[in-house]
Short mmCIF file of C-alpha atoms and ligand atoms in Angstrom, two decimals:
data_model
loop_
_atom_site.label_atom_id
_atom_site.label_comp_id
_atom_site.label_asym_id
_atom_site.label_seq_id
_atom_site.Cartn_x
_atom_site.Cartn_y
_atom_site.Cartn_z
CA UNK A 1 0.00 0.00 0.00
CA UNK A 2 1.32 3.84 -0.83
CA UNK A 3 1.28 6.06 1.79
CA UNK A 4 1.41 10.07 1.99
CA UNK A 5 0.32 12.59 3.80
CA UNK A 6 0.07 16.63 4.51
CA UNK A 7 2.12 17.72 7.29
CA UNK A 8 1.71 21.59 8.88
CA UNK A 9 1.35 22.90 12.51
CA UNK A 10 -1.80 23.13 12.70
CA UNK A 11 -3.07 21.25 10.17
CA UNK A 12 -6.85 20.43 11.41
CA UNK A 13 -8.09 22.93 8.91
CA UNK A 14 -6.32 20.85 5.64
CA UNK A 15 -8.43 19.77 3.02
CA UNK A 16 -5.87 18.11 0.93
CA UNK A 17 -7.07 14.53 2.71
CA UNK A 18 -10.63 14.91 0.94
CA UNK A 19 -9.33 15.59 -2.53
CA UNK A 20 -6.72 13.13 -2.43
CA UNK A 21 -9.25 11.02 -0.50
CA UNK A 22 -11.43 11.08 -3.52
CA UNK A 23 -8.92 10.34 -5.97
CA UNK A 24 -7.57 7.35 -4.17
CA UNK A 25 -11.23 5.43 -4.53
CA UNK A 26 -11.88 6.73 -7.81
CA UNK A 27 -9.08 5.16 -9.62
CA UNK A 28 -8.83 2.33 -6.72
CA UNK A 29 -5.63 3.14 -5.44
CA UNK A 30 -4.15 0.76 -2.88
CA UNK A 31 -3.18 4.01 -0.47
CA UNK A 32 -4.23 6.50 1.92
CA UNK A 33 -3.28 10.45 2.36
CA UNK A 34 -3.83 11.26 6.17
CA UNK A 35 -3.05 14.47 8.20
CA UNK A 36 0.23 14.83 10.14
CA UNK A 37 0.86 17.04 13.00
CA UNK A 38 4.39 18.08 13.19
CA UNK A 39 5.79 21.13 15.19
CA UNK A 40 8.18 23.03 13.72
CA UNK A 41 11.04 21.16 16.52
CA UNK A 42 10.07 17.76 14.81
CA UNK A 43 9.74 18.53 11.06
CA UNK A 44 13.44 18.03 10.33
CA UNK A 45 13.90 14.53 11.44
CA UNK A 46 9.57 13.73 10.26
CA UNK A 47 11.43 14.30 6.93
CA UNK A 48 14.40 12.83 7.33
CA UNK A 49 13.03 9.85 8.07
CA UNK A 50 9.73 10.54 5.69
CA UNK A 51 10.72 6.90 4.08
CA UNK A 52 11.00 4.84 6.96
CA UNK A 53 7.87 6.25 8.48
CA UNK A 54 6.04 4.36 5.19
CA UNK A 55 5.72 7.46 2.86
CA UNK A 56 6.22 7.86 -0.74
CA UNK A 57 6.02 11.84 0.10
CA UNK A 58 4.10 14.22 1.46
CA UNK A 59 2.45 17.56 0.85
CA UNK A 60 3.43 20.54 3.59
CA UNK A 61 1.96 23.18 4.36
CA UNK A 62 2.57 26.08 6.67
CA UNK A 63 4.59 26.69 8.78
CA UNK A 64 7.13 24.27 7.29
CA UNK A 65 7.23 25.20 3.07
CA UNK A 66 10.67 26.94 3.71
CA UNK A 67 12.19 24.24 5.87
CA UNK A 68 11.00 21.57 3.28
CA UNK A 69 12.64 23.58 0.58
CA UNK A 70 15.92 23.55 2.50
CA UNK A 71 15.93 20.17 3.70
CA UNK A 72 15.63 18.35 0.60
CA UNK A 73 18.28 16.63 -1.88
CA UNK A 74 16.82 17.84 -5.23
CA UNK A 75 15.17 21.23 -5.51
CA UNK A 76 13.01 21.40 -8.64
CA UNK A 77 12.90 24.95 -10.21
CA UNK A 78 9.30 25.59 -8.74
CA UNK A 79 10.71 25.89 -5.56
CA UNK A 80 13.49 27.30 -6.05
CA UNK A 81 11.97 30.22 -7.84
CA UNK A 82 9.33 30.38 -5.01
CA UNK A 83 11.83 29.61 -1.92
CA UNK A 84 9.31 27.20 -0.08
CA UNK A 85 7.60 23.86 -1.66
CA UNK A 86 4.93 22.22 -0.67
CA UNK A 87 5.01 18.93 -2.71
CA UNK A 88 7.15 16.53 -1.91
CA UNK A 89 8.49 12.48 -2.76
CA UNK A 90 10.96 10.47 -2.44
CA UNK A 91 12.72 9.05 -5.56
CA UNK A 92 15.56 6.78 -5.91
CA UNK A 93 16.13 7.22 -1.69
CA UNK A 94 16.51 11.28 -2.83
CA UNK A 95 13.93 14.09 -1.32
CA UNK A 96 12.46 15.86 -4.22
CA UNK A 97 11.20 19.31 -3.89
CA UNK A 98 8.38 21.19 -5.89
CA UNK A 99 6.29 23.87 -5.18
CA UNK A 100 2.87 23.19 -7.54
CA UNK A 101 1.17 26.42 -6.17
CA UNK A 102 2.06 28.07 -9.27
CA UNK A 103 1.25 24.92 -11.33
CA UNK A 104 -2.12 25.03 -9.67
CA UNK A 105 -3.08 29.05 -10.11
CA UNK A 106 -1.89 29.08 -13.77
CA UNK A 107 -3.90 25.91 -14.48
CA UNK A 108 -7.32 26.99 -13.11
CA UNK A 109 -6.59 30.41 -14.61
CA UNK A 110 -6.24 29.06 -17.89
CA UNK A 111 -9.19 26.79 -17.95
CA UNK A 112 -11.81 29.32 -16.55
CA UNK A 113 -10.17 32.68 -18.18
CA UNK A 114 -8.62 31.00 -21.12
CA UNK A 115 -8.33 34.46 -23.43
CA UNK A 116 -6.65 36.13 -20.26
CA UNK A 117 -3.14 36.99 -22.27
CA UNK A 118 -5.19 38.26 -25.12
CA UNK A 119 -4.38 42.21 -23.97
CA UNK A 120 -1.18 42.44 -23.03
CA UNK A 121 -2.00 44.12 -20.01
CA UNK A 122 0.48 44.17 -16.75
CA UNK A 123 -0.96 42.14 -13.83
CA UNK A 124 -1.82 43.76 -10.42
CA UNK A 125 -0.76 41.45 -7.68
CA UNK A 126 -2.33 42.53 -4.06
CA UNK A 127 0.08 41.32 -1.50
CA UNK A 128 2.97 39.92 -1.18
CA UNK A 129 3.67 36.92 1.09
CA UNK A 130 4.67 33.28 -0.32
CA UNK A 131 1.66 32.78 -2.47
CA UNK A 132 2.28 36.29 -4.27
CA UNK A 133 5.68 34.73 -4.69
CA UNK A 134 4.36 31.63 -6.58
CA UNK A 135 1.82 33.77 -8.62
CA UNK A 136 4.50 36.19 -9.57
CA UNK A 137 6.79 33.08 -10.80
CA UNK A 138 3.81 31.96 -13.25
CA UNK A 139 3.21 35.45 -14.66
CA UNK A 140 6.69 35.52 -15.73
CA UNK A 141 6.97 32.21 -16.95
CA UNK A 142 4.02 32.87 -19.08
CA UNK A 143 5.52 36.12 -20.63
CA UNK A 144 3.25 38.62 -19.17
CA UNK A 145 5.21 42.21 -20.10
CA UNK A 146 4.84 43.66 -16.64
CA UNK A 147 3.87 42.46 -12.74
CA UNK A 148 2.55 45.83 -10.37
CA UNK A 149 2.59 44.77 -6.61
CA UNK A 150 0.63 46.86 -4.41
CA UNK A 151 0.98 45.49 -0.95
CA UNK A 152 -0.08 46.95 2.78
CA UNK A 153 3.99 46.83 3.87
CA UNK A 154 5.43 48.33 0.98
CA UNK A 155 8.74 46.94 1.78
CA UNK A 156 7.59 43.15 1.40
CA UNK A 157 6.45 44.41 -1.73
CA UNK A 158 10.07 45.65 -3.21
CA UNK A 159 11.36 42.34 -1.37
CA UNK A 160 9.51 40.12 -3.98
CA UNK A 161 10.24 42.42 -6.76
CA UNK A 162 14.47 42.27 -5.94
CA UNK A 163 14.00 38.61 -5.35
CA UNK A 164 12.72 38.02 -9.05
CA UNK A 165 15.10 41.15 -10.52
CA UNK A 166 14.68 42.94 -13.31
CA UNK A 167 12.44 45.36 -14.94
CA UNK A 168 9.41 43.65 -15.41
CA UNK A 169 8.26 44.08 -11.57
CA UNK A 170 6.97 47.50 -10.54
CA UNK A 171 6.14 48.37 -6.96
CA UNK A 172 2.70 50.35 -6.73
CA UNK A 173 1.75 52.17 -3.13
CA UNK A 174 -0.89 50.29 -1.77
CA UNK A 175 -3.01 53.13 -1.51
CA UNK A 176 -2.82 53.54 -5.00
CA UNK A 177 -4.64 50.38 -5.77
CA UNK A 178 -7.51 51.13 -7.34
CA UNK A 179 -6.03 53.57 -9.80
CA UNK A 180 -3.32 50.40 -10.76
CA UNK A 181 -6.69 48.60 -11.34
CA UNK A 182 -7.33 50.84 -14.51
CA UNK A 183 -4.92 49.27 -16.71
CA UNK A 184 -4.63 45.86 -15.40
CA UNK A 185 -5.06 42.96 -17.51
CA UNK A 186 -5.34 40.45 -14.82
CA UNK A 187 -5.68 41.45 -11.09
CA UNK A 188 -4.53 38.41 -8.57
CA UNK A 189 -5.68 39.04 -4.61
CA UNK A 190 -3.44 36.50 -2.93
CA UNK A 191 -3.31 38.84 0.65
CA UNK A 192 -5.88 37.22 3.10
CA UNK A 193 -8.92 40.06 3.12
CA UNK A 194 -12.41 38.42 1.97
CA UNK A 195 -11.88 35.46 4.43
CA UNK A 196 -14.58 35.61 6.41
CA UNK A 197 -13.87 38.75 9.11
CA UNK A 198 -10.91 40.05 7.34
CA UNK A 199 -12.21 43.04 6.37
CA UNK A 200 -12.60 44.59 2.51
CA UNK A 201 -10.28 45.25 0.19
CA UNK A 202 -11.71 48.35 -0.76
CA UNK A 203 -10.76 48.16 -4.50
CA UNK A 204 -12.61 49.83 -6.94
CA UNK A 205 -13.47 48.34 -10.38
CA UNK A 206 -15.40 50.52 -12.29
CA UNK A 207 -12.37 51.93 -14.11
CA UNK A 208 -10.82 48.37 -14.74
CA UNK A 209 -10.48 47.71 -18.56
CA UNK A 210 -13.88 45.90 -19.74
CA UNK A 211 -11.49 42.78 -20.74
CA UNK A 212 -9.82 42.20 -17.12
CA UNK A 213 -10.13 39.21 -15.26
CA UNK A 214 -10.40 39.11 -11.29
CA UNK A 215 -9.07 36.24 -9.28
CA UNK A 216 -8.93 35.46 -5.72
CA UNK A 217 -6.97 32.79 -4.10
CA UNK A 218 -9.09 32.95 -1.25
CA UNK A 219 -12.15 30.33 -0.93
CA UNK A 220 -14.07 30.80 2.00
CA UNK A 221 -15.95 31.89 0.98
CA UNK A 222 -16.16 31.06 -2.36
CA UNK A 223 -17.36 33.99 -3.39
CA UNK A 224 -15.22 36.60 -1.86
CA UNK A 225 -16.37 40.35 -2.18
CA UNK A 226 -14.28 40.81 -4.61
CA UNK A 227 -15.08 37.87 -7.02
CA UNK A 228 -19.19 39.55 -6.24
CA UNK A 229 -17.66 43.06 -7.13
CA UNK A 230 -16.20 42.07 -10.17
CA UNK A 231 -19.24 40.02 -11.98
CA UNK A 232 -21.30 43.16 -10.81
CA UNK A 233 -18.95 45.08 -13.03
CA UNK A 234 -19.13 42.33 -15.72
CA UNK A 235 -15.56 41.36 -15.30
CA UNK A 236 -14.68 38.04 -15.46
CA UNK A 237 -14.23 36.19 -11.83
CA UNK A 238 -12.17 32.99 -11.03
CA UNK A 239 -12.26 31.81 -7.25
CA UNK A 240 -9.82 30.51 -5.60
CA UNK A 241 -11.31 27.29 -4.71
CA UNK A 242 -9.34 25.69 -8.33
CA UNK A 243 -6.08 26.38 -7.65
CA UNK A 244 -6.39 24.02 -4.17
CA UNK A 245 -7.71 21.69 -6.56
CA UNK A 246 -4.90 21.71 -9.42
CA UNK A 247 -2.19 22.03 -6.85
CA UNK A 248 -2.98 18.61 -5.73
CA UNK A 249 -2.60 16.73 -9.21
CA UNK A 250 1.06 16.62 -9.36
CA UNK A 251 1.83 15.19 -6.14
CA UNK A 252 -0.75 12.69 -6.62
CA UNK A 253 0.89 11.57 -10.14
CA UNK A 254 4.69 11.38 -7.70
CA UNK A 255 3.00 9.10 -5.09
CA UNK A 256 0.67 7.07 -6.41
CA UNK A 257 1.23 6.83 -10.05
CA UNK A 258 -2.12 7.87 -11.99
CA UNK A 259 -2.59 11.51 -13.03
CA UNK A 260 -5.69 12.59 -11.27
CA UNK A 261 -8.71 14.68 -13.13
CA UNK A 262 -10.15 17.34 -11.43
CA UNK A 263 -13.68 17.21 -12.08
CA UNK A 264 -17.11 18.98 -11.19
CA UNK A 265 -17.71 16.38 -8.86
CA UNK A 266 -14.49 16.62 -6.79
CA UNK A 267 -15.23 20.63 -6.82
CA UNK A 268 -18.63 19.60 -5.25
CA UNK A 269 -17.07 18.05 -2.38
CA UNK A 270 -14.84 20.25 -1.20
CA UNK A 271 -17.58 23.21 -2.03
CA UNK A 272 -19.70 21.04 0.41
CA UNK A 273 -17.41 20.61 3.19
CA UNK A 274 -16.79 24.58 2.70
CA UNK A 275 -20.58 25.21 3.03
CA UNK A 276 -20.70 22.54 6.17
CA UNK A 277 -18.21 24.45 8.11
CA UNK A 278 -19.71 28.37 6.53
P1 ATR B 301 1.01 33.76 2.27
O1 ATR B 301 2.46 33.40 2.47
O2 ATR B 301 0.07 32.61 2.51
O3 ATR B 301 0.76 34.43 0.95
P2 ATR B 301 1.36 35.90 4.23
O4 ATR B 301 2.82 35.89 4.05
O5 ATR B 301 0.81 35.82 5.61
O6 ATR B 301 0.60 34.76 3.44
O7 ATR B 301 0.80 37.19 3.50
C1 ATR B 301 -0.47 37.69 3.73
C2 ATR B 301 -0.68 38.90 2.83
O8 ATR B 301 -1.93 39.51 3.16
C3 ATR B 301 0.38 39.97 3.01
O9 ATR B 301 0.62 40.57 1.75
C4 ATR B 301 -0.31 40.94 3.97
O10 ATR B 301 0.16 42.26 3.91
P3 ATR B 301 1.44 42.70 4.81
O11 ATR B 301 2.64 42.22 4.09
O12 ATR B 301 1.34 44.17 4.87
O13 ATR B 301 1.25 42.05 6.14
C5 ATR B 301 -1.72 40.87 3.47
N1 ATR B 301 -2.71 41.32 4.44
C6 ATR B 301 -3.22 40.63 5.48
N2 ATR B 301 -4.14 41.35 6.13
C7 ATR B 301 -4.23 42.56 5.49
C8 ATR B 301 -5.02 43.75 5.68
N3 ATR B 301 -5.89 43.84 6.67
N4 ATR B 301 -4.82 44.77 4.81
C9 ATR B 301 -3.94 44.67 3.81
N5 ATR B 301 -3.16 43.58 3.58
C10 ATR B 301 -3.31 42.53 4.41
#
């Protein structure tokens, strides 16, 4: 039988066991995906010894994507570029390292906004913390001319622009938001307002080019007040509820050998379980 799991400190909240869950009995996988709790004093030997505790690999998830990153024998170039991973498997007795957040945005963005490089438009990434990082990486990758970051602590803001370099990063005051929103192609909220009681964004739309697309990597809810905002200015609106889902594929293809699908009906379960706990 394969084994992994998702390790983080807490890690009560983790949903990865229900998606990978799923995918284990629909292709009738001999294996299981459970939830480990590991404090940040015991993640360096839990992966040191990730093998002998039974595990083809793992997923991890905070507080541990930067010691996972450092820890293992092979860094793959999504975490590298990212400095954290959260996929992880062991091949030929070796720790491999990936971070599939980026994988997992670009994916869902592509599927639900598929025209979304049509413009040539910069991107307007709000915030700044590890998944801004990962976003940031798949803009780039995919060509886009020019990245603005508008983030609450200005100086995280110019942190991820020097750690990616060049000229195609431009720091924008966060107060200046809404007036970045005018010429954005694609705006990305990846800071943690629109969970419920985090507050508003307070980002206006109505000047946003008629073509731009709004995502949110938050999903609970699933329809953050931005997402609402945006259809109500007949912009297009991807939720943040697909890139979970798409992160999850390749570490499912490492460990247990089939690559997965995500379909409407794994989307219903987790948007169940979101609406159980609302
Ligand atoms: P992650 O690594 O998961 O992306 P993080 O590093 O905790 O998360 O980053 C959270 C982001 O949400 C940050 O950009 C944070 O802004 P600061 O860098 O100024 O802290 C942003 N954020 C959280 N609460 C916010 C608020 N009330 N107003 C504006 N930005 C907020």
């Amino acid at each position: 039988m394969k084994r992994a799991c998702v390790i983080g400190w807490p890690i009560a909240h983790s949903r990865s066991p229900l998606i990978h869950g799923h995918w284990l009995q629909r292709y009738r996988i001999d294996g299981s995906y459970t939830k480990e709790a590991v404090t940040p004093e015991e993640v360096q030997e839990f992966l040191r010894d990730l093998g002998e505790r039974g595990f083809a690999g793992c997923n991890v998830t905070v507080p541990h994507k930067e010691v996972a990153f450092a820890l293992a024998d092979v860094v793959h170039d999504s975490a590298r570029a990212v400095g954290a991973a959260n996929t992880l498997w062991l091949e030929g007795g070796r720790l491999h390292a990936a971070n599939t957040d980026t994988y997992g945005f670009m994916t869902h963005l592509a599927h639900e906004a598929p025209g979304w490089q049509t413009g040539d438009r910069p991107l307007l990434l709000l915030g700044a913390g590890g998944a801004a990082r990962a976003i940031a990486y798949g803009f780039l990758e995919a060509g886009t001319r020019e990245i603005m970051i508008a983030n609450r602590t200005r100086e995280r803001a110019e942190a991820l622009a020097a750690h990616f370099g060049g000229d195609r990063l431009r720091v924008v005051d966060w107060a200046a938001r809404s007036f970045a929103a005018r010429e954005a192609g694609v705006i990305v909220n990846t800071t943690t307002i629109g969970m419920k009681g985090e507050g508003s964004l307070d980002l206006d739309l109505a000047g946003a080019p008629k073509s731009c697309v709004v995502a949110d990597i938050v999903y609970v809810p699933l329809e953050t007040e931005l997402l609402a905002d945006a259809r109500r200015h007949g912009l297009k609106a991807v939720d943040g509820l697909g890139m979970l889902l798409h992160q999850a594929v390749p570490g499912f293809e490492k460990w247990f050998g089939v690559r997965p699908e995500v379909t409407t009906e794994l989307r219903g379960i987790i948007v169940a379980d979101i609406q159980g706990h609302a």
